[in-house]
PDB file of C-alpha atoms in Angstrom:
ATOM      1  CA  UNK A 120    -324.186  22.925 101.354  1.00 55.00           C
ATOM      2  CA  UNK A 121    -320.474  23.317 100.671  1.00 62.00           C
ATOM      3  CA  UNK A 122    -319.547  26.659  99.166  1.00 76.00           C
ATOM      4  CA  UNK A 123    -316.344  27.045  97.123  1.00 79.00           C
ATOM      5  CA  UNK A 124    -315.406  30.271  98.889  1.00 80.00           C
ATOM      6  CA  UNK A 125    -315.527  28.507 102.239  1.00 84.00           C
ATOM      7  CA  UNK A 126    -313.220  25.769 101.030  1.00 84.00           C
ATOM      8  CA  UNK A 127    -310.723  28.323  99.690  1.00 85.00           C
ATOM      9  CA  UNK A 128    -310.733  30.116 103.048  1.00 88.00           C
ATOM     10  CA  UNK A 129    -310.203  26.802 104.852  1.00 86.00           C
ATOM     11  CA  UNK A 130    -307.310  25.965 102.543  1.00 84.00           C
ATOM     12  CA  UNK A 131    -305.665  29.332 103.243  1.00 87.00           C
ATOM     13  CA  UNK A 132    -306.119  28.822 106.996  1.00 89.00           C
ATOM     14  CA  UNK A 133    -304.591  25.343 106.795  1.00 87.00           C
ATOM     15  CA  UNK A 134    -301.611  26.559 104.788  1.00 87.00           C
ATOM     16  CA  UNK A 135    -301.118  29.439 107.231  1.00 89.00           C
ATOM     17  CA  UNK A 136    -301.152  26.973 110.114  1.00 89.00           C
ATOM     18  CA  UNK A 137    -298.571  24.752 108.383  1.00 89.00           C
ATOM     19  CA  UNK A 138    -296.430  27.809 107.703  1.00 90.00           C
ATOM     20  CA  UNK A 139    -296.462  28.826 111.373  1.00 90.00           C
ATOM     21  CA  UNK A 140    -295.646  25.298 112.518  1.00 89.00           C
ATOM     22  CA  UNK A 141    -292.458  25.187 110.430  1.00 89.00           C
ATOM     23  CA  UNK A 142    -290.535  27.361 112.880  1.00 88.00           C
ATOM     24  CA  UNK A 143    -291.566  25.128 115.774  1.00 88.00           C
ATOM     25  CA  UNK A 144    -291.033  21.717 114.175  1.00 89.00           C
ATOM     26  CA  UNK A 145    -288.043  22.232 111.860  1.00 90.00           C
ATOM     27  CA  UNK A 146    -284.600  23.505 112.681  1.00 92.00           C
ATOM     28  CA  UNK A 147    -283.175  26.289 110.502  1.00 92.00           C
ATOM     29  CA  UNK A 148    -281.014  23.737 108.709  1.00 94.00           C
ATOM     30  CA  UNK A 149    -284.026  21.497 107.986  1.00 93.00           C
ATOM     31  CA  UNK A 150    -286.048  24.455 106.709  1.00 92.00           C
ATOM     32  CA  UNK A 151    -283.225  25.555 104.398  1.00 94.00           C
ATOM     33  CA  UNK A 152    -282.889  22.014 103.046  1.00 94.00           C
ATOM     34  CA  UNK A 153    -286.644  21.896 102.383  1.00 92.00           C
ATOM     35  CA  UNK A 154    -286.588  25.284 100.648  1.00 93.00           C
ATOM     36  CA  UNK A 155    -283.830  24.098  98.321  1.00 94.00           C
ATOM     37  CA  UNK A 156    -285.611  20.804  97.664  1.00 92.00           C
ATOM     38  CA  UNK A 157    -288.877  22.562  96.785  1.00 92.00           C
ATOM     39  CA  UNK A 158    -287.152  25.229  94.629  1.00 93.00           C
ATOM     40  CA  UNK A 159    -287.579  28.189  96.961  1.00 93.00           C
ATOM     41  CA  UNK A 160    -284.741  30.715  97.100  1.00 93.00           C
ATOM     42  CA  UNK A 161    -283.099  31.108 100.508  1.00 92.00           C
ATOM     43  CA  UNK A 162    -283.074  34.897 100.110  1.00 91.00           C
ATOM     44  CA  UNK A 163    -286.722  35.137  99.042  1.00 89.00           C
ATOM     45  CA  UNK A 164    -289.377  36.535 101.322  1.00 92.00           C
ATOM     46  CA  UNK A 165    -292.143  34.514 102.996  1.00 92.00           C
ATOM     47  CA  UNK A 166    -290.352  31.207 102.336  1.00 93.00           C
ATOM     48  CA  UNK A 167    -292.479  29.260 104.814  1.00 92.00           C
ATOM     49  CA  UNK A 168    -295.699  30.380 103.161  1.00 91.00           C
ATOM     50  CA  UNK A 169    -294.267  29.597  99.717  1.00 92.00           C
ATOM     51  CA  UNK A 170    -293.473  26.074 100.887  1.00 92.00           C
ATOM     52  CA  UNK A 171    -296.915  25.652 102.455  1.00 91.00           C
ATOM     53  CA  UNK A 172    -298.505  26.765  99.177  1.00 90.00           C
ATOM     54  CA  UNK A 173    -296.496  24.213  97.195  1.00 90.00           C
ATOM     55  CA  UNK A 174    -297.510  21.301  99.421  1.00 87.00           C
ATOM     56  CA  UNK A 175    -300.278  19.232  97.784  1.00 83.00           C
ATOM     57  CA  UNK A 176    -300.246  21.528  94.734  1.00 86.00           C
ATOM     58  CA  UNK A 177    -299.647  18.696  92.226  1.00 86.00           C
ATOM     59  CA  UNK A 178    -301.842  15.776  93.218  1.00 83.00           C
ATOM     60  CA  UNK A 179    -301.308  13.915  89.929  1.00 91.00           C
ATOM     61  CA  UNK A 180    -297.585  13.378  90.631  1.00 90.00           C
ATOM     62  CA  UNK A 181    -297.171  10.548  93.178  1.00 92.00           C
ATOM     63  CA  UNK A 182    -293.639  11.673  94.129  1.00 91.00           C
ATOM     64  CA  UNK A 183    -294.944  15.151  94.913  1.00 88.00           C
ATOM     65  CA  UNK A 184    -297.773  13.657  96.967  1.00 90.00           C
ATOM     66  CA  UNK A 185    -295.367  11.462  98.959  1.00 91.00           C
ATOM     67  CA  UNK A 186    -292.996  14.388  99.609  1.00 90.00           C
ATOM     68  CA  UNK A 187    -295.946  16.542 100.677  1.00 89.00           C
ATOM     69  CA  UNK A 188    -297.142  13.781 102.999  1.00 89.00           C
ATOM     70  CA  UNK A 189    -293.666  13.481 104.536  1.00 89.00           C
ATOM     71  CA  UNK A 190    -293.505  17.222 105.273  1.00 89.00           C
ATOM     72  CA  UNK A 191    -297.027  17.332 106.731  1.00 88.00           C
ATOM     73  CA  UNK A 192    -296.392  14.163 108.768  1.00 87.00           C
ATOM     74  CA  UNK A 193    -293.343  15.734 110.363  1.00 86.00           C
ATOM     75  CA  UNK A 194    -295.181  19.002 110.995  1.00 87.00           C
ATOM     76  CA  UNK A 195    -298.066  17.192 112.655  1.00 83.00           C
ATOM     77  CA  UNK A 196    -295.679  14.853 114.489  1.00 78.00           C
ATOM     78  CA  UNK A 197    -296.992  11.644 112.923  1.00 71.00           C
ATOM     79  CA  UNK A 198    -293.391  10.590 112.343  1.00 56.00           C
ATOM     80  CA  UNK A 199    -292.404  10.937 116.006  1.00 53.00           C
ATOM     81  CA  UNK A 200    -295.445   8.965 117.123  1.00 48.00           C
ATOM     82  CA  UNK A 201    -294.457   6.042 114.910  1.00 51.00           C
ATOM     83  CA  UNK A 202    -297.485   6.330 112.638  1.00 50.00           C
ATOM     84  CA  UNK A 203    -296.893   5.429 109.006  1.00 49.00           C
ATOM     85  CA  UNK A 204    -297.469   7.834 106.142  1.00 49.00           C
ATOM     86  CA  UNK A 205    -299.978   5.324 104.779  1.00 52.00           C
ATOM     87  CA  UNK A 206    -302.332   6.272 107.612  1.00 53.00           C
ATOM     88  CA  UNK A 207    -302.619   9.752 106.137  1.00 52.00           C
ATOM     89  CA  UNK A 208    -304.178   8.205 103.058  1.00 52.00           C
ATOM     90  CA  UNK A 209    -306.283   5.664 104.953  1.00 55.00           C
ATOM     91  CA  UNK A 210    -304.239   2.771 103.593  1.00 49.00           C
ATOM     92  CA  UNK A 211    -303.123   1.242 106.868  1.00 47.00           C
ATOM     93  CA  UNK A 212    -304.293  -2.348 107.144  1.00 48.00           C
ATOM     94  CA  UNK A 213    -302.726  -3.028 110.526  1.00 50.00           C
ATOM     95  CA  UNK A 214    -304.761  -2.480 113.660  1.00 54.00           C
ATOM     96  CA  UNK A 215    -303.586   0.448 115.770  1.00 54.00           C
ATOM     97  CA  UNK A 216    -301.406  -0.465 118.702  1.00 55.00           C
ATOM     98  CA  UNK A 217    -302.824   0.426 122.040  1.00 52.00           C
ATOM     99  CA  UNK A 218    -301.236   0.324 125.442  1.00 50.00           C
ATOM    100  CA  UNK A 219    -304.592  -0.558 126.968  1.00 49.00           C
ATOM    101  CA  UNK A 220    -305.578  -3.792 125.284  1.00 50.00           C
ATOM    102  CA  UNK A 221    -308.707  -5.429 126.607  1.00 51.00           C
ATOM    103  CA  UNK A 222    -308.472  -9.074 127.554  1.00 51.00           C
ATOM    104  CA  UNK A 223    -311.346 -11.199 128.485  1.00 50.00           C
ATOM    105  CA  UNK A 224    -310.374 -13.325 131.446  1.00 52.00           C
ATOM    106  CA  UNK A 225    -313.947 -14.227 132.278  1.00 53.00           C
ATOM    107  CA  UNK A 226    -313.957 -17.975 131.512  1.00 52.00           C
ATOM    108  CA  UNK A 227    -310.381 -18.806 132.459  1.00 52.00           C
ATOM    109  CA  UNK A 228    -310.591 -16.771 135.663  1.00 50.00           C
ATOM    110  CA  UNK A 229    -313.866 -18.291 136.776  1.00 51.00           C
ATOM    111  CA  UNK A 230    -312.719 -21.791 135.772  1.00 51.00           C
ATOM    112  CA  UNK A 231    -309.625 -21.553 137.959  1.00 52.00           C
ATOM    113  CA  UNK A 232    -311.671 -20.372 140.927  1.00 52.00           C
ATOM    114  CA  UNK A 233    -313.892 -23.473 140.643  1.00 54.00           C
ATOM    115  CA  UNK A 234    -310.948 -25.858 140.990  1.00 55.00           C
TER     116      UNK A 234
END
């Protein structure tokens, strides 16, 4: 059974994690640009936590959702790995690229050994 209190605690933990990751993933200039973009004063306290609390706060506005996805993708390093933002929403219709693709050489290999 899923209890509302548990989900609120999980949400707070997730936002705290995102807040802590901001210092590691974003330069000071990038953080300041994000604060301005999201309407957070540069002299205010706990700016990272304010930003983390604003992410995903308006799920009915598609622009807000896309901006939130872009911030989270950069924090989680989806952008550096070349993964599209669409994957965050489960909308990727392309098969994942893999460096270890399996090839079946069974018939062609055995056929060449017979000749």
